[in-house]
Amino acid sequence: MLNNKEWFTEFYPNFGTGFGLQIKSKLHEEKSPFQTIAIYETTHFGNLMTIDSIIMLSSRDNFMYHEMMSHPILFTHPNPKNIVIIGGGDCGTLKEVLKHPVDSVTQIDIDERVTRLSEIYFPELCTANHDKRASLLFQDGIRWMIEAPTNSVDVIIVDSTDPIGPAEGLFNQAFYSQCHRVLRDNGILVQQSESPILHQAITRDMRNAMQKAAFSEVLTITYPQPVYPSGWHSATLAGKKAPLKTFRRDDALLKSLQTQYYHFDLHQGLLTEPAFLQRAFS
Ligand code: AG3
């Protein structure tokens, strides 16, 4: 909520904490058919998008989230060609994925307005939207997955909001079973899995549901994300059959990505979860 004229603060009442950004002005607000989307200009973090008063991204720090949702999984897969992104309407993940030599990326976000507003207020994330390999669909990702052909996709990236509201159905075994069916044998799924320090129960439930959906291996990787709860975020990978602890060190490709956060030695470090998380997930 905008708690006075100058600050936007997302409160986490269940955890007695919150995160605030100083605001120069509110640039836009609208109710789409699905949610309320607002855009602010902040004093130090560039533009800020919120959905239903939940922080989605800022210009300044989204690179960590978008790189970590894309590059670890794409370097883990031996030869990723057909990619699906569920959610991700701001197109930040899409842009990172399209830096790889993939054949196709299908992005399915329920709310076209997120993309249209991102094109205006986060144009740097939308530079690849017209890439010939990209298809931007605006429909229900859960339904899309149910209707998608079996064994047709290499990598599924679920870049969703929190597990409340429209995204709730993306966090359960029924959805993961559909993803498992749609992935080829060496396919991998990755999903944003909230804060390692605040939301261990959510992450643990996701991991259990992925395993029940017959994924052979799961791995939770963590990274900083200042504007999200606790400033520390995670993504959970699930491999259908493929091992998750090896990755391709393709130096020429990495160089061409021009990443600001991701590199191979950092990836190596991600393969070991912090001790308290190993205990929480065991
Ligand atoms: N996806 C992650 C949203 C989670 C943020 N949660 C929160 N602020 N409580 C955002 C979309 C970025 N492409």
Short mmCIF file of C-alpha atoms and ligand atoms in Angstrom, two decimals:
data_model
loop_
_atom_site.label_atom_id
_atom_site.label_comp_id
_atom_site.label_asym_id
_atom_site.label_seq_id
_atom_site.Cartn_x
_atom_site.Cartn_y
_atom_site.Cartn_z
CA MET A 1 0.00 0.00 0.00
CA LEU A 2 1.08 3.62 -0.43
CA ASN A 3 1.28 4.43 3.28
CA ASN A 4 1.92 8.13 2.81
CA LYS A 5 2.67 10.39 -0.13
CA GLU A 6 6.29 9.32 -0.48
CA TRP A 7 6.65 5.59 0.18
CA PHE A 8 5.32 2.36 -1.22
CA THR A 9 5.61 -0.38 1.39
CA GLU A 10 4.72 -4.03 0.98
CA PHE A 11 3.99 -5.37 4.44
CA TYR A 12 4.37 -9.05 5.30
CA PRO A 13 2.02 -9.17 8.29
CA ASN A 14 2.62 -12.88 8.93
CA PHE A 15 6.32 -12.15 9.44
CA GLY A 16 6.24 -8.76 11.18
CA THR A 17 8.29 -7.18 8.42
CA GLY A 18 8.02 -5.30 5.14
CA PHE A 19 9.92 -3.54 2.40
CA GLY A 20 9.54 0.10 1.42
CA LEU A 21 10.68 2.22 -1.49
CA GLN A 22 10.62 5.98 -1.67
CA ILE A 23 8.37 7.14 -4.49
CA LYS A 24 8.68 10.17 -6.76
CA SER A 25 5.27 9.66 -8.38
CA LYS A 26 2.60 7.15 -9.32
CA LEU A 27 2.87 6.78 -13.10
CA HIS A 28 -0.13 4.53 -13.72
CA GLU A 29 -2.79 2.40 -12.09
CA GLU A 30 -5.50 0.24 -13.65
CA LYS A 31 -7.77 -2.66 -12.89
CA SER A 32 -7.34 -5.33 -15.53
CA PRO A 33 -9.87 -8.17 -15.76
CA PHE A 34 -7.58 -10.14 -13.41
CA GLN A 35 -5.85 -7.77 -11.01
CA THR A 36 -4.87 -4.19 -10.16
CA ILE A 37 -1.58 -3.18 -11.76
CA ALA A 38 0.29 -0.07 -10.62
CA ILE A 39 3.52 1.55 -11.77
CA TYR A 40 5.56 3.98 -9.65
CA GLU A 41 8.67 5.98 -10.26
CA THR A 42 10.95 5.46 -7.26
CA THR A 43 13.78 7.69 -6.09
CA HIS A 44 16.52 5.02 -6.22
CA PHE A 45 15.19 1.81 -7.81
CA GLY A 46 13.89 3.11 -11.13
CA ASN A 47 10.34 2.09 -11.99
CA LEU A 48 8.35 -0.29 -9.82
CA MET A 49 5.45 -2.55 -10.85
CA THR A 50 2.99 -3.86 -8.28
CA ILE A 51 0.08 -6.26 -8.77
CA ASP A 52 -2.63 -6.12 -6.13
CA SER A 53 -0.16 -4.12 -3.99
CA ILE A 54 2.46 -6.90 -4.19
CA ILE A 55 5.87 -5.90 -5.58
CA MET A 56 6.59 -7.59 -8.93
CA LEU A 57 9.77 -5.90 -10.07
CA SER A 58 11.93 -2.80 -10.08
CA SER A 59 14.15 -1.57 -12.91
CA ARG A 60 17.19 -1.68 -10.66
CA ASP A 61 17.26 -5.19 -9.29
CA ASN A 62 15.12 -7.41 -11.58
CA PHE A 63 18.24 -8.66 -13.37
CA MET A 64 19.07 -11.05 -10.52
CA TYR A 65 15.64 -12.70 -10.56
CA HIS A 66 15.38 -12.89 -14.35
CA GLU A 67 18.89 -14.24 -14.84
CA MET A 68 18.43 -16.85 -12.13
CA MET A 69 15.11 -18.00 -13.57
CA SER A 70 16.74 -18.52 -16.98
CA HIS A 71 20.44 -19.27 -17.09
CA PRO A 72 20.88 -22.00 -14.45
CA ILE A 73 18.15 -24.16 -16.03
CA LEU A 74 19.26 -23.46 -19.61
CA PHE A 75 22.88 -24.39 -18.87
CA THR A 76 21.74 -27.50 -16.94
CA HIS A 77 19.67 -28.82 -19.86
CA PRO A 78 21.98 -30.52 -22.41
CA ASN A 79 20.34 -28.93 -25.47
CA PRO A 80 17.34 -26.66 -24.74
CA LYS A 81 15.41 -25.88 -27.93
CA ASN A 82 11.69 -25.50 -27.09
CA ILE A 83 11.00 -23.35 -24.05
CA VAL A 84 7.73 -22.46 -22.32
CA ILE A 85 7.32 -19.59 -19.85
CA ILE A 86 4.19 -19.58 -17.69
CA GLY A 87 3.48 -16.07 -16.38
CA GLY A 88 6.41 -13.74 -16.96
CA GLY A 89 4.23 -11.07 -18.61
CA ASP A 90 6.78 -8.34 -17.94
CA CYS A 91 9.02 -10.22 -20.44
CA GLY A 92 12.20 -10.02 -18.35
CA THR A 93 12.62 -13.81 -18.34
CA LEU A 94 11.74 -14.01 -22.05
CA LYS A 95 14.53 -11.58 -22.88
CA GLU A 96 17.13 -13.66 -20.99
CA VAL A 97 15.94 -16.95 -22.54
CA LEU A 98 16.12 -15.54 -26.07
CA LYS A 99 19.84 -14.83 -25.58
CA HIS A 100 20.33 -18.63 -25.85
CA PRO A 101 20.33 -20.46 -29.21
CA VAL A 102 16.81 -21.84 -28.67
CA ASP A 103 14.31 -22.59 -31.46
CA SER A 104 11.10 -21.38 -29.81
CA VAL A 105 9.87 -19.66 -26.66
CA THR A 106 6.15 -19.67 -25.90
CA GLN A 107 5.12 -17.32 -23.12
CA ILE A 108 1.67 -17.74 -21.61
CA ASP A 109 0.54 -15.00 -19.23
CA ILE A 110 -3.09 -14.65 -18.26
CA ASP A 111 -2.98 -10.84 -18.31
CA GLU A 112 -2.04 -9.00 -21.50
CA ARG A 113 -2.04 -5.69 -19.63
CA VAL A 114 1.11 -6.69 -17.70
CA THR A 115 2.96 -6.99 -21.01
CA ARG A 116 1.51 -3.80 -22.50
CA LEU A 117 2.50 -1.81 -19.39
CA SER A 118 5.94 -3.41 -19.30
CA GLU A 119 6.47 -2.30 -22.91
CA ILE A 120 5.84 1.28 -21.76
CA TYR A 121 7.49 1.36 -18.33
CA PHE A 122 10.17 -1.36 -18.62
CA PRO A 123 11.09 -1.12 -22.33
CA GLU A 124 14.56 -2.55 -21.62
CA LEU A 125 12.90 -5.89 -20.74
CA CYS A 126 10.82 -5.95 -23.92
CA THR A 127 13.52 -5.54 -26.56
CA ALA A 128 13.19 -9.18 -27.67
CA ASN A 129 9.37 -9.34 -27.75
CA HIS A 130 9.31 -9.31 -31.55
CA ASP A 131 12.01 -11.97 -31.93
CA LYS A 132 10.80 -14.49 -34.56
CA ARG A 133 11.30 -17.36 -32.08
CA ALA A 134 8.94 -15.83 -29.49
CA SER A 135 5.16 -16.36 -29.23
CA LEU A 136 3.33 -14.29 -26.64
CA LEU A 137 0.00 -15.84 -25.68
CA PHE A 138 -2.47 -14.28 -23.26
CA GLN A 139 -4.44 -17.08 -21.71
CA ASP A 140 -4.60 -19.35 -18.68
CA GLY A 141 -1.28 -21.19 -18.31
CA ILE A 142 -2.84 -24.07 -16.37
CA ARG A 143 -5.30 -24.75 -19.20
CA TRP A 144 -2.53 -24.35 -21.81
CA MET A 145 -0.44 -26.99 -20.03
CA ILE A 146 -3.38 -29.43 -19.88
CA GLU A 147 -3.89 -29.06 -23.64
CA ALA A 148 -0.19 -29.15 -24.67
CA PRO A 149 1.11 -32.26 -26.47
CA THR A 150 3.01 -34.91 -24.48
CA ASN A 151 6.86 -34.89 -24.77
CA SER A 152 6.99 -31.60 -26.66
CA VAL A 153 8.99 -29.16 -24.50
CA ASP A 154 12.57 -29.05 -23.13
CA VAL A 155 12.30 -26.40 -20.43
CA ILE A 156 9.32 -24.95 -18.52
CA ILE A 157 9.87 -21.75 -16.53
CA VAL A 158 7.08 -20.74 -14.13
CA ASP A 159 7.58 -17.02 -13.49
CA SER A 160 4.48 -16.43 -11.42
CA THR A 161 3.14 -14.25 -8.63
CA ASP A 162 2.77 -15.62 -5.10
CA PRO A 163 0.59 -18.73 -4.55
CA ILE A 164 -2.55 -16.69 -3.88
CA GLY A 165 -5.03 -15.45 -6.50
CA PRO A 166 -4.58 -16.40 -10.19
CA ALA A 167 -1.25 -18.20 -9.55
CA GLU A 168 -2.48 -20.54 -6.82
CA GLY A 169 -3.08 -23.41 -9.25
CA LEU A 170 0.55 -23.27 -10.42
CA PHE A 171 1.82 -24.58 -7.09
CA ASN A 172 0.33 -28.07 -6.85
CA GLN A 173 0.85 -31.66 -7.90
CA ALA A 174 -1.86 -31.58 -10.59
CA PHE A 175 -0.06 -28.77 -12.42
CA TYR A 176 3.37 -30.37 -11.99
CA SER A 177 2.04 -33.69 -13.36
CA GLN A 178 0.93 -31.88 -16.50
CA CYS A 179 4.37 -30.22 -16.78
CA HIS A 180 6.00 -33.64 -16.34
CA ARG A 181 3.87 -35.06 -19.17
CA VAL A 182 4.59 -32.14 -21.51
CA LEU A 183 8.37 -32.23 -20.93
CA ARG A 184 10.63 -34.47 -22.99
CA ASP A 185 12.63 -37.10 -21.06
CA ASN A 186 15.58 -34.80 -20.36
CA GLY A 187 13.23 -31.86 -19.66
CA ILE A 188 13.48 -29.56 -16.65
CA LEU A 189 10.99 -27.32 -14.84
CA VAL A 190 11.91 -24.27 -12.78
CA GLN A 191 9.58 -22.17 -10.66
CA GLN A 192 10.08 -19.15 -8.43
CA SER A 193 9.83 -20.56 -4.91
CA GLU A 194 9.71 -17.54 -2.58
CA SER A 195 11.97 -16.60 0.35
CA PRO A 196 14.32 -19.21 1.84
CA ILE A 197 14.08 -17.57 5.25
CA LEU A 198 10.34 -16.77 5.39
CA HIS A 199 8.58 -19.28 3.16
CA GLN A 200 10.26 -22.62 3.75
CA ALA A 201 6.87 -24.30 4.11
CA ILE A 202 5.82 -23.11 0.64
CA THR A 203 9.09 -24.26 -0.90
CA ARG A 204 8.96 -27.61 0.90
CA ASP A 205 5.38 -28.23 -0.25
CA MET A 206 6.35 -27.37 -3.83
CA ARG A 207 9.30 -29.74 -3.71
CA ASN A 208 7.16 -32.55 -2.30
CA ALA A 209 4.48 -31.96 -4.93
CA MET A 210 7.11 -32.02 -7.71
CA GLN A 211 8.45 -35.34 -6.41
CA LYS A 212 4.95 -36.78 -6.15
CA ALA A 213 4.45 -35.70 -9.77
CA ALA A 214 7.32 -38.10 -10.60
CA PHE A 215 10.16 -35.62 -11.12
CA SER A 216 13.28 -37.59 -10.24
CA GLU A 217 15.35 -34.76 -8.75
CA VAL A 218 14.64 -31.33 -7.24
CA LEU A 219 17.09 -28.53 -6.43
CA THR A 220 16.40 -25.18 -4.76
CA ILE A 221 18.80 -22.36 -5.63
CA THR A 222 18.90 -19.04 -3.74
CA TYR A 223 19.93 -15.52 -4.68
CA PRO A 224 19.45 -11.95 -3.51
CA GLN A 225 16.36 -10.01 -4.62
CA PRO A 226 16.14 -6.82 -2.56
CA VAL A 227 12.51 -5.92 -3.42
CA TYR A 228 11.02 -9.32 -2.48
CA PRO A 229 10.19 -10.50 1.05
CA SER A 230 13.37 -10.75 3.19
CA GLY A 231 15.49 -9.58 0.22
CA TRP A 232 16.44 -13.19 -0.48
CA HIS A 233 14.62 -15.34 -3.01
CA SER A 234 14.73 -18.85 -4.46
CA ALA A 235 13.91 -20.89 -7.52
CA THR A 236 13.27 -24.63 -7.49
CA LEU A 237 14.30 -26.86 -10.40
CA ALA A 238 12.75 -30.26 -11.04
CA GLY A 239 14.30 -32.71 -13.50
CA LYS A 240 12.16 -35.33 -15.23
CA LYS A 241 15.14 -37.67 -15.65
CA ALA A 242 18.06 -35.30 -16.23
CA PRO A 243 20.57 -34.73 -13.41
CA LEU A 244 20.46 -31.19 -12.00
CA LYS A 245 23.96 -30.96 -10.57
CA THR A 246 25.93 -30.78 -13.77
CA PHE A 247 25.85 -27.96 -16.28
CA ARG A 248 27.46 -26.95 -19.56
CA ARG A 249 30.36 -24.52 -19.12
CA ASP A 250 29.98 -22.98 -22.56
CA ASP A 251 32.25 -19.95 -22.14
CA ALA A 252 31.56 -18.41 -25.54
CA LEU A 253 27.80 -18.54 -24.96
CA LEU A 254 28.12 -17.11 -21.44
CA LYS A 255 30.18 -14.21 -22.75
CA SER A 256 27.52 -13.41 -25.34
CA LEU A 257 24.81 -13.26 -22.65
CA GLN A 258 26.42 -10.25 -20.96
CA THR A 259 24.97 -11.21 -17.59
CA GLN A 260 25.18 -8.94 -14.58
CA TYR A 261 24.78 -11.65 -11.93
CA TYR A 262 25.09 -15.18 -13.34
CA HIS A 263 28.38 -16.90 -14.15
CA PHE A 264 29.62 -20.49 -13.95
CA ASP A 265 31.52 -20.44 -10.63
CA LEU A 266 28.44 -18.86 -9.05
CA HIS A 267 26.32 -21.64 -10.58
CA GLN A 268 28.67 -24.22 -9.04
CA GLY A 269 28.05 -22.65 -5.62
CA LEU A 270 24.27 -22.85 -6.09
CA LEU A 271 24.46 -26.64 -6.19
CA THR A 272 24.94 -26.74 -2.42
CA GLU A 273 21.95 -25.53 -0.42
CA PRO A 274 22.68 -23.71 2.88
CA ALA A 275 22.78 -26.15 5.83
CA PHE A 276 19.49 -24.98 7.42
CA LEU A 277 17.70 -25.47 4.09
CA GLN A 278 19.16 -28.94 3.60
CA ARG A 279 17.71 -29.79 7.00
CA ALA A 280 14.36 -28.11 6.28
CA PHE A 281 13.96 -29.97 2.97
CA SER A 282 15.28 -33.38 4.03
N1 AG3 B 1 7.43 -12.89 -10.00
C1 AG3 B 1 7.70 -13.12 -8.58
C2 AG3 B 1 6.78 -12.42 -7.65
C3 AG3 B 1 6.99 -12.77 -6.21
C4 AG3 B 1 7.04 -11.53 -5.41
N2 AG3 B 1 6.42 -11.67 -4.14
C5 AG3 B 1 6.17 -10.64 -3.30
N3 AG3 B 1 6.61 -9.45 -3.58
N4 AG3 B 1 5.52 -10.86 -2.21
C6 AG3 B 1 7.50 -11.55 -10.45
C7 AG3 B 1 7.52 -11.44 -11.92
C8 AG3 B 1 8.86 -11.03 -12.42
N5 AG3 B 1 9.01 -11.41 -13.80
#
